[in-house]
Every structure is written in C-alpha cells, then in structure tokens.
Amino acid sequence: MSPDELQGLAQQLRLPTGDVGLEVADHLNRGNAFIVKRSIEHLGVRGGERVLEIGMANGYFAADILGAGPGTRYVGIDLSETMVRSANALNGAYVAAGWASFLHGDALRLPLGDDLFDAALTVNTVYFWDPLERALREIHRILKPGGRVSIGFRPRHIMRHYPFVAYGFTMYSDNELTQHLKKAGFGRIQTMEYAEPPRDFDGTLLEVATTVVSAIKA
Ligand SMILES: C[S@@+](CC[C@H](N)C(=O)[O-])C[C@H]1O[C@@H](n2cnc3c(N)ncnc32)[C@H](O)[C@@H]1O
C-alpha cells in the first residue's frame, strides 16, 4: 500500500466515516471477533447489569452483552456519526425494546452522569485517546463504586510492526496501560495476553495478539 493509502486506512480505523467506514466496520467485526469476545468474557456481565461500550463501531457485539441475561441494558458511544447510525439500524429491535441505545460522543467527555454503570468495555480504541488518562478517568467517573472495566488492545510489541500505526496511533505495552489505569483510580488490575494466528496484510504476514486489561473502580 502507498503511504497515502495507509494514511487513509488509519483515518478510517480512527473514525469510520461514510460508505468506506461502513465497509471498514464489517471488516473489523470479522477481524476483531476474538479480541472483542475475550474482552466481553473478562467483563463477566451478569443479567440485569448496565453496561457501557465506548467505540462500539456498528455495535455488532451488543447482542453478546445483552445475552448475559434478562434486564441487561447496553449503551454504546462512538465518535463517528456514521457508526452510531449504523449501530442503531443493526440493533433496531434492541433499541425499540429499550434494551440498547447508541449515542454520539467522545470518550474524553462522556455525555453521561456519575456512578451509572456496572461495567464498561472498550476495544481497539485506546490508541486514539489523547490524553489516554482523561478517558480512563471518564470511565472511572461513570462506573458505580466496584464497577468493572475491560480494555482490549493490540500490545505495542505486536502492533509496532503494523504499517499503518505510523499515522496517528499511540501504542501501549500491558504494563503501560496498567500504570495509566492505576493513575486514573482503578485497582485489582489484571492482564491477559492471547496469541492469535498470523494474518496477511498487503502480502506480508503479521503477528497478531490480544491483550485484555481488566480493573475495578476502587
Ligand atoms: C478501530 S475501531 C474499533 C471498533 C471495535 N471496537 C473493534 O474493536 O472492532 C475504533 C472505534 O472507536 C471510535 N472512536 C475513536 N475515537 C473515539 C473517541 N474519542 N470517543 C469515542 N469513540 C471513538 C471510532 O469511531 C471507531 O468506531
């Protein structure tokens, strides 16, 4: 891929927009199923809980969270208006039933009150949050005391080989993300790293790994 194409891809990963953004979201749902599902598992949602997902793209995995049991409620927030529209369309039945809602908003200024959620999830988003700690403090604010957060991301030692990260991605090691969570007020921080099969990117085989860091609002 040319530098211009890589930059375009990086922009769409950061903010999927328009028809290309809709295609990118479909691609992400296939390519990120493992990391999203592991991150949901680590959250351990129980029926009746209120869950926030930040950067849900088209909300393809909202059903996995709602499957935790009766009374579970899901809110998704994304900076991309294209993604919020698409998530509302894809999850229309859940939205109509009042089980799910999708909002346009920024992780750095969540349009939500304090102490509202039992659990919060975000996957493949921390690279774009500047400063990261502000968004982590926002997650801490909207969680109830004892609320859980689960963050899925590709760790720096894997991601630094991806050709598009030169265009606006900030990468983190497991330890760096743990330190940021501590500073934002979280405790009982646990990290798991999983290997995934390598993938072809534009003719080059790239290593893939998932890190999930989970923590509790002290
Ligand atoms: C790379 S996609 C990841 C989508 C999905 N979570 C996954 O792992 O496949 C990043 C998503 O985060 C959203 N996003 C980026 N910056 C954001 C911010 N500051 N606040 C909320 N959402 C943001 C983008 O619009 C996009 O939908």
PDB file of C-alpha atoms and ligand atoms in Angstrom:
ATOM      1  CA  MET A   1       0.000   0.000   0.000  1.00  0.00           C
ATOM      2  CA  SER A   2       1.185   3.542  -0.678  1.00  0.00           C
ATOM      3  CA  PRO A   3       1.710   5.981   2.231  1.00  0.00           C
ATOM      4  CA  ASP A   4      -1.496   7.796   1.165  1.00  0.00           C
ATOM      5  CA  GLU A   5      -3.486   4.549   1.256  1.00  0.00           C
ATOM      6  CA  LEU A   6      -2.044   3.645   4.672  1.00  0.00           C
ATOM      7  CA  GLN A   7      -2.942   7.091   5.987  1.00  0.00           C
ATOM      8  CA  GLY A   8      -6.488   6.724   4.607  1.00  0.00           C
ATOM      9  CA  LEU A   9      -6.843   3.333   6.277  1.00  0.00           C
ATOM     10  CA  ALA A  10      -5.556   4.729   9.593  1.00  0.00           C
ATOM     11  CA  GLN A  11      -8.094   7.582   9.395  1.00  0.00           C
ATOM     12  CA  GLN A  12     -10.937   5.138   8.774  1.00  0.00           C
ATOM     13  CA  LEU A  13      -9.843   2.943  11.694  1.00  0.00           C
ATOM     14  CA  ARG A  14      -9.800   6.033  13.929  1.00  0.00           C
ATOM     15  CA  LEU A  15     -13.137   7.382  12.663  1.00  0.00           C
ATOM     16  CA  PRO A  16     -15.030   5.107  10.239  1.00  0.00           C
ATOM     17  CA  THR A  17     -16.965   7.510   8.018  1.00  0.00           C
ATOM     18  CA  GLY A  18     -19.358   7.263   5.048  1.00  0.00           C
ATOM     19  CA  ASP A  19     -19.654   4.216   2.781  1.00  0.00           C
ATOM     20  CA  VAL A  20     -15.990   3.295   3.243  1.00  0.00           C
ATOM     21  CA  GLY A  21     -16.492   3.461   7.004  1.00  0.00           C
ATOM     22  CA  LEU A  22     -19.411   1.024   6.770  1.00  0.00           C
ATOM     23  CA  GLU A  23     -17.171  -1.430   4.882  1.00  0.00           C
ATOM     24  CA  VAL A  24     -14.352  -0.942   7.388  1.00  0.00           C
ATOM     25  CA  ALA A  25     -16.774  -1.731  10.235  1.00  0.00           C
ATOM     26  CA  ASP A  26     -17.813  -5.024   8.582  1.00  0.00           C
ATOM     27  CA  HIS A  27     -14.154  -5.895   8.157  1.00  0.00           C
ATOM     28  CA  LEU A  28     -13.452  -5.044  11.821  1.00  0.00           C
ATOM     29  CA  ASN A  29     -16.313  -7.259  13.023  1.00  0.00           C
ATOM     30  CA  ARG A  30     -14.711 -10.248  11.300  1.00  0.00           C
ATOM     31  CA  GLY A  31     -11.080  -9.439  12.138  1.00  0.00           C
ATOM     32  CA  ASN A  32     -11.692  -8.377  15.753  1.00  0.00           C
ATOM     33  CA  ALA A  33     -14.198 -11.036  16.844  1.00  0.00           C
ATOM     34  CA  PHE A  34     -11.602 -12.785  19.019  1.00  0.00           C
ATOM     35  CA  ILE A  35     -10.396  -9.656  20.835  1.00  0.00           C
ATOM     36  CA  VAL A  36     -13.932  -8.318  21.375  1.00  0.00           C
ATOM     37  CA  LYS A  37     -15.280 -11.639  22.662  1.00  0.00           C
ATOM     38  CA  ARG A  38     -12.317 -12.142  25.049  1.00  0.00           C
ATOM     39  CA  SER A  39     -12.815  -8.579  26.361  1.00  0.00           C
ATOM     40  CA  ILE A  40     -16.516  -9.266  26.954  1.00  0.00           C
ATOM     41  CA  GLU A  41     -15.681 -12.546  28.741  1.00  0.00           C
ATOM     42  CA  HIS A  42     -13.299 -10.732  31.087  1.00  0.00           C
ATOM     43  CA  LEU A  43     -16.047  -8.246  31.954  1.00  0.00           C
ATOM     44  CA  GLY A  44     -18.191 -11.093  33.369  1.00  0.00           C
ATOM     45  CA  VAL A  45     -21.524  -9.326  32.787  1.00  0.00           C
ATOM     46  CA  ARG A  46     -24.428 -10.659  34.856  1.00  0.00           C
ATOM     47  CA  GLY A  47     -28.108 -10.390  33.937  1.00  0.00           C
ATOM     48  CA  GLY A  48     -29.649  -7.073  34.982  1.00  0.00           C
ATOM     49  CA  GLU A  49     -26.436  -5.047  34.773  1.00  0.00           C
ATOM     50  CA  ARG A  50     -25.938  -1.749  32.929  1.00  0.00           C
ATOM     51  CA  VAL A  51     -23.009  -1.892  30.519  1.00  0.00           C
ATOM     52  CA  LEU A  52     -21.306   0.876  28.516  1.00  0.00           C
ATOM     53  CA  GLU A  53     -19.230   0.197  25.408  1.00  0.00           C
ATOM     54  CA  ILE A  54     -17.064   3.028  24.076  1.00  0.00           C
ATOM     55  CA  GLY A  55     -16.073   2.862  20.398  1.00  0.00           C
ATOM     56  CA  MET A  56     -18.544   0.086  19.534  1.00  0.00           C
ATOM     57  CA  ALA A  57     -18.355   0.874  15.763  1.00  0.00           C
ATOM     58  CA  ASN A  58     -21.575  -0.599  14.308  1.00  0.00           C
ATOM     59  CA  GLY A  59     -22.495  -2.325  17.581  1.00  0.00           C
ATOM     60  CA  TYR A  60     -22.236  -5.826  16.120  1.00  0.00           C
ATOM     61  CA  PHE A  61     -21.338  -7.340  19.520  1.00  0.00           C
ATOM     62  CA  ALA A  62     -24.048  -5.623  21.598  1.00  0.00           C
ATOM     63  CA  ALA A  63     -26.062  -8.865  21.328  1.00  0.00           C
ATOM     64  CA  ASP A  64     -23.274 -10.794  23.095  1.00  0.00           C
ATOM     65  CA  ILE A  65     -23.545  -8.441  26.088  1.00  0.00           C
ATOM     66  CA  LEU A  66     -27.351  -8.424  26.142  1.00  0.00           C
ATOM     67  CA  GLY A  67     -27.170 -12.238  26.145  1.00  0.00           C
ATOM     68  CA  ALA A  68     -25.895 -12.077  29.748  1.00  0.00           C
ATOM     69  CA  GLY A  69     -29.485 -12.360  30.959  1.00  0.00           C
ATOM     70  CA  PRO A  70     -32.853 -10.633  31.411  1.00  0.00           C
ATOM     71  CA  GLY A  71     -32.786  -6.981  32.371  1.00  0.00           C
ATOM     72  CA  THR A  72     -29.303  -6.312  30.990  1.00  0.00           C
ATOM     73  CA  ARG A  73     -29.009  -2.841  29.460  1.00  0.00           C
ATOM     74  CA  TYR A  74     -26.407  -1.727  26.919  1.00  0.00           C
ATOM     75  CA  VAL A  75     -25.280   1.783  25.972  1.00  0.00           C
ATOM     76  CA  GLY A  76     -22.814   2.294  23.115  1.00  0.00           C
ATOM     77  CA  ILE A  77     -20.968   5.571  22.490  1.00  0.00           C
ATOM     78  CA  ASP A  78     -18.912   6.370  19.408  1.00  0.00           C
ATOM     79  CA  LEU A  79     -17.293   9.480  17.969  1.00  0.00           C
ATOM     80  CA  SER A  80     -18.376   8.507  14.431  1.00  0.00           C
ATOM     81  CA  GLU A  81     -21.875   9.593  13.435  1.00  0.00           C
ATOM     82  CA  THR A  82     -21.782   7.002  10.631  1.00  0.00           C
ATOM     83  CA  MET A  83     -21.183   4.266  13.226  1.00  0.00           C
ATOM     84  CA  VAL A  84     -23.930   5.490  15.569  1.00  0.00           C
ATOM     85  CA  ARG A  85     -26.452   5.450  12.680  1.00  0.00           C
ATOM     86  CA  SER A  86     -25.295   2.012  11.562  1.00  0.00           C
ATOM     87  CA  ALA A  87     -25.400   0.609  15.126  1.00  0.00           C
ATOM     88  CA  ASN A  88     -28.961   1.907  15.579  1.00  0.00           C
ATOM     89  CA  ALA A  89     -30.008   0.230  12.309  1.00  0.00           C
ATOM     90  CA  LEU A  90     -28.258  -3.076  13.043  1.00  0.00           C
ATOM     91  CA  ASN A  91     -29.673  -3.272  16.579  1.00  0.00           C
ATOM     92  CA  GLY A  92     -33.094  -1.763  15.809  1.00  0.00           C
ATOM     93  CA  ALA A  93     -35.029  -4.450  17.688  1.00  0.00           C
ATOM     94  CA  TYR A  94     -32.954  -3.979  20.860  1.00  0.00           C
ATOM     95  CA  VAL A  95     -33.274  -0.206  20.614  1.00  0.00           C
ATOM     96  CA  ALA A  96     -37.065  -0.417  20.124  1.00  0.00           C
ATOM     97  CA  ALA A  97     -37.320  -2.712  23.159  1.00  0.00           C
ATOM     98  CA  GLY A  98     -35.384  -0.184  25.263  1.00  0.00           C
ATOM     99  CA  TRP A  99     -32.549  -2.655  25.902  1.00  0.00           C
ATOM    100  CA  ALA A 100     -29.879  -0.810  23.934  1.00  0.00           C
ATOM    101  CA  SER A 101     -29.108   2.762  22.975  1.00  0.00           C
ATOM    102  CA  PHE A 102     -26.355   4.283  20.863  1.00  0.00           C
ATOM    103  CA  LEU A 103     -25.035   7.791  21.413  1.00  0.00           C
ATOM    104  CA  HIS A 104     -22.720  10.070  19.533  1.00  0.00           C
ATOM    105  CA  GLY A 105     -19.988  11.188  21.922  1.00  0.00           C
ATOM    106  CA  ASP A 106     -16.335  11.410  22.828  1.00  0.00           C
ATOM    107  CA  ALA A 107     -14.548   9.123  25.300  1.00  0.00           C
ATOM    108  CA  LEU A 108     -12.749  12.204  26.627  1.00  0.00           C
ATOM    109  CA  ARG A 109     -16.058  13.885  27.591  1.00  0.00           C
ATOM    110  CA  LEU A 110     -18.635  11.159  28.131  1.00  0.00           C
ATOM    111  CA  PRO A 111     -22.161  12.620  27.930  1.00  0.00           C
ATOM    112  CA  LEU A 112     -23.236  10.567  30.955  1.00  0.00           C
ATOM    113  CA  GLY A 113     -23.760  11.099  34.670  1.00  0.00           C
ATOM    114  CA  ASP A 114     -21.617   9.735  37.516  1.00  0.00           C
ATOM    115  CA  ASP A 115     -21.839   6.232  39.034  1.00  0.00           C
ATOM    116  CA  LEU A 116     -24.297   4.853  36.466  1.00  0.00           C
ATOM    117  CA  PHE A 117     -22.777   1.660  35.063  1.00  0.00           C
ATOM    118  CA  ASP A 118     -21.843  -1.751  36.483  1.00  0.00           C
ATOM    119  CA  ALA A 119     -19.330  -2.417  33.723  1.00  0.00           C
ATOM    120  CA  ALA A 120     -17.562  -0.673  30.833  1.00  0.00           C
ATOM    121  CA  LEU A 121     -15.894  -2.126  27.770  1.00  0.00           C
ATOM    122  CA  THR A 122     -13.686  -0.687  25.056  1.00  0.00           C
ATOM    123  CA  VAL A 123     -11.735  -2.481  22.341  1.00  0.00           C
ATOM    124  CA  ASN A 124      -9.129  -1.175  19.891  1.00  0.00           C
ATOM    125  CA  THR A 125      -9.738   2.431  20.872  1.00  0.00           C
ATOM    126  CA  VAL A 126      -7.039   3.463  23.362  1.00  0.00           C
ATOM    127  CA  TYR A 127      -4.591   4.202  20.524  1.00  0.00           C
ATOM    128  CA  PHE A 128      -6.729   7.223  19.595  1.00  0.00           C
ATOM    129  CA  TRP A 129      -7.396   8.738  23.026  1.00  0.00           C
ATOM    130  CA  ASP A 130      -5.254  11.755  23.783  1.00  0.00           C
ATOM    131  CA  PRO A 131      -4.643  12.071  26.637  1.00  0.00           C
ATOM    132  CA  LEU A 132      -5.459   8.452  27.488  1.00  0.00           C
ATOM    133  CA  GLU A 133      -5.727   9.161  31.199  1.00  0.00           C
ATOM    134  CA  ARG A 134      -8.539  11.665  30.693  1.00  0.00           C
ATOM    135  CA  ALA A 135     -10.671   8.990  29.019  1.00  0.00           C
ATOM    136  CA  LEU A 136      -9.802   6.460  31.738  1.00  0.00           C
ATOM    137  CA  ARG A 137     -10.875   8.984  34.391  1.00  0.00           C
ATOM    138  CA  GLU A 138     -14.140   9.449  32.496  1.00  0.00           C
ATOM    139  CA  ILE A 139     -14.731   5.674  32.582  1.00  0.00           C
ATOM    140  CA  HIS A 140     -13.940   5.700  36.309  1.00  0.00           C
ATOM    141  CA  ARG A 141     -16.459   8.536  36.811  1.00  0.00           C
ATOM    142  CA  ILE A 142     -19.399   6.833  35.076  1.00  0.00           C
ATOM    143  CA  LEU A 143     -18.859   3.460  36.824  1.00  0.00           C
ATOM    144  CA  LYS A 144     -20.598   2.650  40.102  1.00  0.00           C
ATOM    145  CA  PRO A 145     -18.241   2.002  43.024  1.00  0.00           C
ATOM    146  CA  GLY A 146     -16.948  -1.546  42.491  1.00  0.00           C
ATOM    147  CA  GLY A 147     -17.750  -1.291  38.747  1.00  0.00           C
ATOM    148  CA  ARG A 148     -15.554  -3.181  36.275  1.00  0.00           C
ATOM    149  CA  VAL A 149     -13.737  -2.111  33.139  1.00  0.00           C
ATOM    150  CA  SER A 150     -12.292  -4.318  30.429  1.00  0.00           C
ATOM    151  CA  ILE A 151      -9.950  -2.886  27.778  1.00  0.00           C
ATOM    152  CA  GLY A 152      -8.900  -4.912  24.741  1.00  0.00           C
ATOM    153  CA  PHE A 153      -5.993  -3.781  22.565  1.00  0.00           C
ATOM    154  CA  ARG A 154      -3.087  -4.970  20.441  1.00  0.00           C
ATOM    155  CA  PRO A 155       0.076  -4.637  22.544  1.00  0.00           C
ATOM    156  CA  ARG A 156       2.917  -2.420  21.347  1.00  0.00           C
ATOM    157  CA  HIS A 157       5.421  -5.273  20.770  1.00  0.00           C
ATOM    158  CA  ILE A 158       2.994  -6.715  18.178  1.00  0.00           C
ATOM    159  CA  MET A 159       1.433  -3.551  16.807  1.00  0.00           C
ATOM    160  CA  ARG A 160       4.674  -1.697  16.081  1.00  0.00           C
ATOM    161  CA  HIS A 161       5.110  -3.951  13.013  1.00  0.00           C
ATOM    162  CA  TYR A 162       1.770  -2.838  11.502  1.00  0.00           C
ATOM    163  CA  PRO A 163       2.462  -0.405   8.661  1.00  0.00           C
ATOM    164  CA  PHE A 164      -0.480   1.936   9.410  1.00  0.00           C
ATOM    165  CA  VAL A 165       0.487   2.739  13.035  1.00  0.00           C
ATOM    166  CA  ALA A 166       2.811   5.497  11.806  1.00  0.00           C
ATOM    167  CA  TYR A 167      -0.344   7.525  11.084  1.00  0.00           C
ATOM    168  CA  GLY A 168      -1.701   8.650  14.432  1.00  0.00           C
ATOM    169  CA  PHE A 169      -1.669   5.527  16.632  1.00  0.00           C
ATOM    170  CA  THR A 170      -0.283   5.663  20.181  1.00  0.00           C
ATOM    171  CA  MET A 171       0.738   2.160  21.242  1.00  0.00           C
ATOM    172  CA  TYR A 172       0.889   0.740  24.769  1.00  0.00           C
ATOM    173  CA  SER A 173       2.508  -2.208  26.489  1.00  0.00           C
ATOM    174  CA  ASP A 174       0.451  -4.191  29.003  1.00  0.00           C
ATOM    175  CA  ASN A 175       2.450  -2.566  31.794  1.00  0.00           C
ATOM    176  CA  GLU A 176       1.973   0.988  30.495  1.00  0.00           C
ATOM    177  CA  LEU A 177      -1.780   0.553  30.290  1.00  0.00           C
ATOM    178  CA  THR A 178      -1.796  -0.859  33.827  1.00  0.00           C
ATOM    179  CA  GLN A 179       0.070   2.221  35.097  1.00  0.00           C
ATOM    180  CA  HIS A 180      -2.403   4.573  33.386  1.00  0.00           C
ATOM    181  CA  LEU A 181      -5.337   2.699  34.952  1.00  0.00           C
ATOM    182  CA  LYS A 182      -3.743   2.987  38.409  1.00  0.00           C
ATOM    183  CA  LYS A 183      -3.308   6.749  37.941  1.00  0.00           C
ATOM    184  CA  ALA A 184      -6.961   7.039  36.908  1.00  0.00           C
ATOM    185  CA  GLY A 185      -8.020   5.452  40.219  1.00  0.00           C
ATOM    186  CA  PHE A 186      -8.551   1.789  39.272  1.00  0.00           C
ATOM    187  CA  GLY A 187      -7.434  -1.188  41.365  1.00  0.00           C
ATOM    188  CA  ARG A 188      -7.273  -5.006  41.156  1.00  0.00           C
ATOM    189  CA  ILE A 189      -5.783  -4.708  37.669  1.00  0.00           C
ATOM    190  CA  GLN A 190      -5.320  -7.959  35.766  1.00  0.00           C
ATOM    191  CA  THR A 191      -3.759  -8.514  32.351  1.00  0.00           C
ATOM    192  CA  MET A 192      -4.089 -11.426  29.932  1.00  0.00           C
ATOM    193  CA  GLU A 193      -2.337 -11.753  26.594  1.00  0.00           C
ATOM    194  CA  TYR A 194      -3.507 -14.227  23.930  1.00  0.00           C
ATOM    195  CA  ALA A 195      -1.743 -15.208  20.708  1.00  0.00           C
ATOM    196  CA  GLU A 196      -3.840 -15.290  17.534  1.00  0.00           C
ATOM    197  CA  PRO A 197      -2.971 -16.808  14.143  1.00  0.00           C
ATOM    198  CA  PRO A 198      -0.802 -14.546  11.962  1.00  0.00           C
ATOM    199  CA  ARG A 199      -2.571 -12.557   9.234  1.00  0.00           C
ATOM    200  CA  ASP A 200      -1.711 -11.449   5.752  1.00  0.00           C
ATOM    201  CA  PHE A 201      -1.579  -7.672   5.367  1.00  0.00           C
ATOM    202  CA  ASP A 202      -0.908  -6.491   1.832  1.00  0.00           C
ATOM    203  CA  GLY A 203       1.332  -9.520   1.121  1.00  0.00           C
ATOM    204  CA  THR A 204       3.186  -9.512   4.463  1.00  0.00           C
ATOM    205  CA  LEU A 205       2.467 -11.960   7.275  1.00  0.00           C
ATOM    206  CA  LEU A 206       1.949 -10.097  10.554  1.00  0.00           C
ATOM    207  CA  GLU A 207       1.848 -11.475  14.096  1.00  0.00           C
ATOM    208  CA  VAL A 208      -1.417 -10.882  15.979  1.00  0.00           C
ATOM    209  CA  ALA A 209      -2.076 -10.814  19.725  1.00  0.00           C
ATOM    210  CA  THR A 210      -4.835  -9.670  22.016  1.00  0.00           C
ATOM    211  CA  THR A 211      -4.260  -8.047  25.408  1.00  0.00           C
ATOM    212  CA  VAL A 212      -7.179  -7.623  27.788  1.00  0.00           C
ATOM    213  CA  VAL A 213      -6.646  -5.492  30.887  1.00  0.00           C
ATOM    214  CA  SER A 214      -9.421  -5.574  33.470  1.00  0.00           C
ATOM    215  CA  ALA A 215      -9.780  -3.424  36.570  1.00  0.00           C
ATOM    216  CA  ILE A 216     -12.193  -2.357  39.299  1.00  0.00           C
ATOM    217  CA  LYS A 217     -13.280   1.128  40.383  1.00  0.00           C
ATOM    218  CA  ALA A 218     -11.918   1.304  43.890  1.00  0.00           C
TER     219      ALA A 218
HETATM  220  C1  LIG B   1     -10.612   0.657  15.302  1.00  0.00           C
HETATM  221  S1  LIG B   1     -12.316   0.957  15.628  1.00  0.00           S
HETATM  222  C2  LIG B   1     -12.671  -0.380  16.767  1.00  0.00           C
HETATM  223  C3  LIG B   1     -14.079  -0.855  16.696  1.00  0.00           C
HETATM  224  C4  LIG B   1     -14.398  -2.078  17.561  1.00  0.00           C
HETATM  225  N1  LIG B   1     -14.374  -1.733  18.965  1.00  0.00           N
HETATM  226  C5  LIG B   1     -13.443  -3.195  17.262  1.00  0.00           C
HETATM  227  O1  LIG B   1     -12.551  -3.495  18.078  1.00  0.00           O
HETATM  228  O2  LIG B   1     -13.566  -3.783  16.190  1.00  0.00           O
HETATM  229  C6  LIG B   1     -12.302   2.373  16.699  1.00  0.00           C
HETATM  230  C7  LIG B   1     -13.678   2.883  17.052  1.00  0.00           C
HETATM  231  O3  LIG B   1     -13.538   3.836  18.112  1.00  0.00           O
HETATM  232  C8  LIG B   1     -14.250   5.026  17.772  1.00  0.00           C
HETATM  233  N2  LIG B   1     -13.559   6.156  18.431  1.00  0.00           N
HETATM  234  C9  LIG B   1     -12.354   6.690  18.124  1.00  0.00           C
HETATM  235  N3  LIG B   1     -12.065   7.700  18.945  1.00  0.00           N
HETATM  236  C10 LIG B   1     -13.114   7.816  19.818  1.00  0.00           C
HETATM  237  C11 LIG B   1     -13.403   8.693  20.903  1.00  0.00           C
HETATM  238  N4  LIG B   1     -12.565   9.659  21.276  1.00  0.00           N
HETATM  239  N5  LIG B   1     -14.576   8.526  21.558  1.00  0.00           N
HETATM  240  C12 LIG B   1     -15.464   7.552  21.183  1.00  0.00           C
HETATM  241  N6  LIG B   1     -15.237   6.700  20.155  1.00  0.00           N
HETATM  242  C13 LIG B   1     -14.072   6.819  19.479  1.00  0.00           C
HETATM  243  C14 LIG B   1     -14.196   5.086  16.257  1.00  0.00           C
HETATM  244  O4  LIG B   1     -15.195   5.904  15.709  1.00  0.00           O
HETATM  245  C15 LIG B   1     -14.349   3.595  15.898  1.00  0.00           C
HETATM  246  O5  LIG B   1     -15.703   3.204  15.800  1.00  0.00           O
END
